[in-house]
């Protein structure tokens, strides 16, 4: 059971690592690291400023204590000059206590000054590293961007990118559908021409029917032409007989005769 759990944990970590590797962008990682370095540099500078502030306070306290010490020394000298040895002794005692405080503050001042120098040097070194990292970061980002663009261009030319693959598949599907429709249209035309399919509209005729219709149309034209000729011939004979009858009996009017008519069949 323990072995199974270990294996499951290893598989999970491997898959998680692979997913993180796909999601990770080196440019974003570099920017994040640079931001963290800037924050660290800011903290170091803030520490230097804090130490410098403490050192400055000690200097002010030292100056103030030194002034008090000088004042007590003058007061003791004046008291001794006036014969007040007791006051002079008290002034010198207070001055001695102040001198002890001054000594302690001077030690603290030297310690803070050393810390300030160390932090200032560390801040300068860290600033140099941050500047170098920024230059390297921008160089890596530019190189990565150029390589990424070159890879995409190469994939586009070779047609192996995901976008171009989708376009190629769409073109292939369109060509396949077009070829299928063309083949279907050609097959239907061949079936209609052979008579295998009935034309319910009555508009499509085969070659034999077209020839019969043409011959029938020609026969109708010939019959109509013969009737017109016969009609014209009959009309000419009636006119000639009427003229001759009028010359033999002028008083007799010619009786109209029915002109033969040919009904169009």
Short mmCIF file of C-alpha atoms in Angstrom, two decimals:
data_model
loop_
_atom_site.label_atom_id
_atom_site.label_comp_id
_atom_site.label_asym_id
_atom_site.label_seq_id
_atom_site.Cartn_x
_atom_site.Cartn_y
_atom_site.Cartn_z
CA UNK A 1 0.00 0.00 0.00
CA UNK A 2 2.86 2.32 0.84
CA UNK A 3 4.44 1.63 -2.56
CA UNK A 4 1.19 2.43 -4.34
CA UNK A 5 0.86 5.73 -2.49
CA UNK A 6 4.44 6.67 -3.32
CA UNK A 7 3.88 5.86 -6.97
CA UNK A 8 0.67 7.90 -7.06
CA UNK A 9 2.46 10.79 -5.43
CA UNK A 10 5.29 10.60 -7.97
CA UNK A 11 2.82 10.50 -10.88
CA UNK A 12 0.92 13.47 -9.47
CA UNK A 13 4.11 15.49 -9.02
CA UNK A 14 5.30 14.59 -12.52
CA UNK A 15 2.02 15.67 -14.11
CA UNK A 16 1.88 18.83 -12.00
CA UNK A 17 5.45 19.67 -13.00
CA UNK A 18 4.59 19.14 -16.67
CA UNK A 19 1.50 21.34 -16.39
CA UNK A 20 3.49 24.06 -14.66
CA UNK A 21 6.20 23.82 -17.30
CA UNK A 22 3.61 24.41 -20.06
CA UNK A 23 2.05 27.30 -18.15
CA UNK A 24 5.35 28.95 -17.21
CA UNK A 25 6.54 31.89 -19.26
CA UNK A 26 10.29 32.58 -18.73
CA UNK A 27 9.74 36.29 -19.32
CA UNK A 28 7.18 36.48 -16.53
CA UNK A 29 9.46 34.49 -14.22
CA UNK A 30 12.36 36.85 -14.92
CA UNK A 31 10.21 39.91 -14.30
CA UNK A 32 8.99 38.41 -11.02
CA UNK A 33 12.55 37.66 -9.90
CA UNK A 34 13.63 41.19 -10.79
CA UNK A 35 10.72 42.60 -8.81
CA UNK A 36 11.72 40.54 -5.78
CA UNK A 37 15.32 41.78 -6.05
CA UNK A 38 14.09 45.36 -6.19
CA UNK A 39 12.03 44.76 -3.05
CA UNK A 40 15.08 43.28 -1.29
CA UNK A 41 17.20 46.24 -2.38
CA UNK A 42 14.54 48.59 -1.05
CA UNK A 43 14.60 46.82 2.32
CA UNK A 44 18.40 47.10 2.49
CA UNK A 45 18.22 50.80 1.70
CA UNK A 46 15.54 51.25 4.33
CA UNK A 47 17.83 49.48 6.82
CA UNK A 48 20.69 51.79 5.92
CA UNK A 49 18.43 54.77 6.44
CA UNK A 50 17.29 53.46 9.83
CA UNK A 51 20.88 52.88 11.00
CA UNK A 52 21.91 56.32 9.77
CA UNK A 53 18.98 57.85 11.65
CA UNK A 54 20.00 56.09 14.87
CA UNK A 55 23.60 57.21 14.41
CA UNK A 56 22.48 60.77 13.92
CA UNK A 57 20.42 60.66 17.13
CA UNK A 58 23.45 59.39 19.05
CA UNK A 59 25.53 62.21 17.64
CA UNK A 60 22.97 64.73 18.81
CA UNK A 61 22.89 63.15 22.29
CA UNK A 62 26.69 63.12 22.41
CA UNK A 63 26.87 66.79 21.49
CA UNK A 64 24.30 67.62 24.13
CA UNK A 65 26.10 65.60 26.85
CA UNK A 66 29.43 67.11 25.89
CA UNK A 67 27.93 70.58 26.23
CA UNK A 68 26.54 69.70 29.67
CA UNK A 69 29.91 68.27 30.67
CA UNK A 70 31.63 71.48 29.65
CA UNK A 71 29.05 73.52 31.54
CA UNK A 72 29.53 71.48 34.75
CA UNK A 73 33.29 71.84 34.44
CA UNK A 74 32.98 75.62 34.20
CA UNK A 75 30.57 75.68 37.12
CA UNK A 76 32.94 73.61 39.28
CA UNK A 77 35.84 75.87 38.41
CA UNK A 78 33.83 78.96 39.33
CA UNK A 79 32.61 77.37 42.60
CA UNK A 80 36.19 76.47 43.54
CA UNK A 81 37.27 80.02 42.77
CA UNK A 82 34.59 81.29 45.12
CA UNK A 83 35.71 78.96 47.88
CA UNK A 84 32.76 76.62 47.52
CA UNK A 85 34.63 73.37 47.34
CA UNK A 86 31.49 71.38 48.05
CA UNK A 87 29.74 72.81 44.99
CA UNK A 88 32.82 72.26 42.91
CA UNK A 89 32.95 68.62 44.04
CA UNK A 90 29.23 68.11 43.17
CA UNK A 91 29.72 69.66 39.73
CA UNK A 92 32.69 67.42 39.05
CA UNK A 93 30.73 64.35 40.21
CA UNK A 94 27.91 65.11 37.81
CA UNK A 95 30.42 65.76 35.06
CA UNK A 96 31.99 62.35 35.73
CA UNK A 97 28.58 60.63 35.35
CA UNK A 98 27.98 62.48 32.11
CA UNK A 99 31.39 61.42 30.84
CA UNK A 100 30.44 57.79 31.46
CA UNK A 101 27.29 58.25 29.39
CA UNK A 102 29.33 59.95 26.69
CA UNK A 103 31.71 57.00 26.60
CA UNK A 104 28.83 54.53 26.27
CA UNK A 105 27.22 56.60 23.52
CA UNK A 106 30.51 56.86 21.66
CA UNK A 107 30.82 53.05 21.67
CA UNK A 108 27.25 52.72 20.35
CA UNK A 109 27.98 55.42 17.78
CA UNK A 110 31.02 53.56 16.49
CA UNK A 111 29.00 50.32 16.33
CA UNK A 112 26.18 51.99 14.39
CA UNK A 113 28.65 53.68 12.12
CA UNK A 114 30.24 50.32 11.33
CA UNK A 115 26.83 48.77 10.67
CA UNK A 116 25.92 51.67 8.45
CA UNK A 117 29.09 51.24 6.41
CA UNK A 118 28.42 47.52 6.03
CA UNK A 119 24.84 48.04 4.96
CA UNK A 120 25.83 50.79 2.56
CA UNK A 121 28.43 48.52 0.95
CA UNK A 122 25.90 45.67 0.79
CA UNK A 123 23.34 47.98 -0.79
CA UNK A 124 25.88 49.07 -3.40
CA UNK A 125 26.78 45.48 -4.22
CA UNK A 126 23.14 44.46 -4.36
CA UNK A 127 22.40 47.44 -6.61
CA UNK A 128 25.19 46.31 -8.97
CA UNK A 129 23.75 42.76 -9.01
CA UNK A 130 20.24 44.04 -9.65
CA UNK A 131 21.46 46.20 -12.52
CA UNK A 132 23.36 43.26 -14.01
CA UNK A 133 20.34 41.00 -13.58
CA UNK A 134 18.12 43.57 -15.27
CA UNK A 135 20.46 43.73 -18.27
CA UNK A 136 20.63 39.95 -18.48
CA UNK A 137 16.86 39.71 -18.01
CA UNK A 138 16.14 42.03 -20.91
CA UNK A 139 18.64 40.17 -23.08
CA UNK A 140 17.06 36.80 -22.28
CA UNK A 141 13.56 38.17 -22.84
CA UNK A 142 14.52 39.63 -26.21
CA UNK A 143 16.20 36.37 -27.26
CA UNK A 144 13.22 34.31 -26.08
CA UNK A 145 10.75 36.58 -27.90
CA UNK A 146 12.78 36.39 -31.11
CA UNK A 147 13.04 32.59 -30.85
CA UNK A 148 9.32 32.30 -30.16
CA UNK A 149 8.47 34.48 -33.17
CA UNK A 150 10.87 32.52 -35.39
CA UNK A 151 9.32 29.25 -34.21
CA UNK A 152 5.81 30.46 -34.97
CA UNK A 153 6.85 31.67 -38.41
CA UNK A 154 8.49 28.32 -39.10
CA UNK A 155 5.40 26.44 -37.94
CA UNK A 156 3.20 28.66 -40.09
CA UNK A 157 5.34 27.98 -43.18
CA UNK A 158 5.47 24.26 -42.49
CA UNK A 159 1.78 24.10 -41.61
CA UNK A 160 2.34 22.24 -38.34
CA UNK A 161 1.05 24.96 -36.04
CA UNK A 162 -2.35 24.53 -34.45
CA UNK A 163 -3.89 27.53 -36.21
CA UNK A 164 -2.58 26.58 -39.63
CA UNK A 165 -3.60 22.97 -39.03
CA UNK A 166 -7.18 24.06 -38.40
CA UNK A 167 -7.14 26.19 -41.56
CA UNK A 168 -5.74 23.30 -43.58
CA UNK A 169 -8.42 20.94 -42.28
CA UNK A 170 -11.14 23.47 -43.14
CA UNK A 171 -9.80 23.81 -46.69
CA UNK A 172 -9.63 20.04 -47.06
CA UNK A 173 -13.24 19.66 -45.87
CA UNK A 174 -14.39 22.36 -48.29
CA UNK A 175 -12.59 20.68 -51.18
CA UNK A 176 -14.06 17.29 -50.26
CA UNK A 177 -17.60 18.69 -50.11
CA UNK A 178 -17.14 20.50 -53.43
CA UNK A 179 -15.88 17.32 -55.11
CA UNK A 180 -18.82 15.35 -53.67
CA UNK A 181 -21.37 17.88 -54.95
CA UNK A 182 -19.75 17.97 -58.39
CA UNK A 183 -19.77 14.18 -58.60
CA UNK A 184 -23.42 14.04 -57.52
CA UNK A 185 -24.46 16.68 -60.05
CA UNK A 186 -22.64 14.84 -62.85
CA UNK A 187 -24.24 11.52 -61.89
CA UNK A 188 -27.74 13.05 -61.87
CA UNK A 189 -27.19 14.59 -65.31
CA UNK A 190 -26.06 11.23 -66.70
CA UNK A 191 -29.09 9.45 -65.21
CA UNK A 192 -31.51 12.04 -66.59
CA UNK A 193 -29.92 11.83 -70.03
CA UNK A 194 -30.17 8.05 -70.08
CA UNK A 195 -33.78 8.11 -68.93
CA UNK A 196 -33.05 6.19 -65.77
CA UNK A 197 -34.70 8.99 -63.79
CA UNK A 198 -38.11 10.43 -64.72
CA UNK A 199 -38.31 14.18 -65.10
CA UNK A 200 -41.48 15.11 -63.20
CA UNK A 201 -41.32 18.70 -64.45
CA UNK A 202 -41.68 17.63 -68.10
CA UNK A 203 -39.01 20.03 -69.17
CA UNK A 204 -36.31 17.49 -69.90
CA UNK A 205 -36.58 15.47 -73.14
CA UNK A 206 -34.33 12.84 -74.55
CA UNK A 207 -32.85 12.90 -78.09
CA UNK A 208 -35.54 10.71 -79.71
CA UNK A 209 -38.39 12.81 -78.39
CA UNK A 210 -36.68 15.96 -79.57
CA UNK A 211 -36.28 14.53 -83.07
CA UNK A 212 -39.96 13.47 -83.20
CA UNK A 213 -41.06 16.91 -82.13
CA UNK A 214 -38.91 18.48 -84.79
CA UNK A 215 -40.34 16.27 -87.54
CA UNK A 216 -43.89 16.88 -86.36
CA UNK A 217 -43.30 20.62 -86.39
CA UNK A 218 -41.94 20.45 -89.94
CA UNK A 219 -45.00 18.48 -91.17
CA UNK A 220 -47.40 21.06 -89.77
CA UNK A 221 -45.55 23.81 -91.61
CA UNK A 222 -45.75 21.90 -94.92
CA UNK A 223 -49.49 21.28 -94.54
CA UNK A 224 -50.14 24.91 -93.79
CA UNK A 225 -48.15 25.93 -96.84
CA UNK A 226 -50.18 23.58 -99.11
CA UNK A 227 -53.47 24.96 -97.80
CA UNK A 228 -52.33 28.52 -98.44
CA UNK A 229 -51.38 27.62 -102.03
CA UNK A 230 -54.74 25.93 -102.67
CA UNK A 231 -56.57 28.92 -101.23
CA UNK A 232 -54.72 31.32 -103.45
CA UNK A 233 -55.30 29.11 -106.55
CA UNK A 234 -59.04 28.88 -105.87
CA UNK A 235 -59.37 32.62 -105.46
CA UNK A 236 -57.71 33.33 -108.82
CA UNK A 237 -60.11 30.96 -110.75
CA UNK A 238 -63.26 32.59 -109.32
CA UNK A 239 -62.12 36.05 -110.31
CA UNK A 240 -61.43 35.00 -113.88
CA UNK A 241 -64.92 33.39 -114.28
CA UNK A 242 -66.64 36.51 -112.95
CA UNK A 243 -64.91 38.74 -115.47
CA UNK A 244 -65.84 36.49 -118.39
CA UNK A 245 -69.51 36.28 -117.33
CA UNK A 246 -69.82 40.06 -117.18
CA UNK A 247 -68.62 40.52 -120.77
CA UNK A 248 -71.25 38.06 -122.29
CA UNK A 249 -74.30 39.59 -120.45
CA UNK A 250 -73.58 43.13 -119.32
CA UNK A 251 -76.98 43.58 -117.73
CA UNK A 252 -76.70 40.51 -115.67
CA UNK A 253 -74.78 40.95 -112.47
CA UNK A 254 -72.56 38.22 -111.39
CA UNK A 255 -73.81 36.32 -108.46
CA UNK A 256 -71.39 35.94 -105.69
CA UNK A 257 -70.00 32.52 -105.25
CA UNK A 258 -68.87 30.99 -102.14
CA UNK A 259 -65.14 30.85 -101.98
CA UNK A 260 -63.93 27.54 -100.83
CA UNK A 261 -62.50 27.66 -97.33
CA UNK A 262 -59.96 25.41 -95.80
CA UNK A 263 -60.25 25.05 -92.14
CA UNK A 264 -56.98 24.75 -90.37
CA UNK A 265 -56.76 21.39 -88.83
#
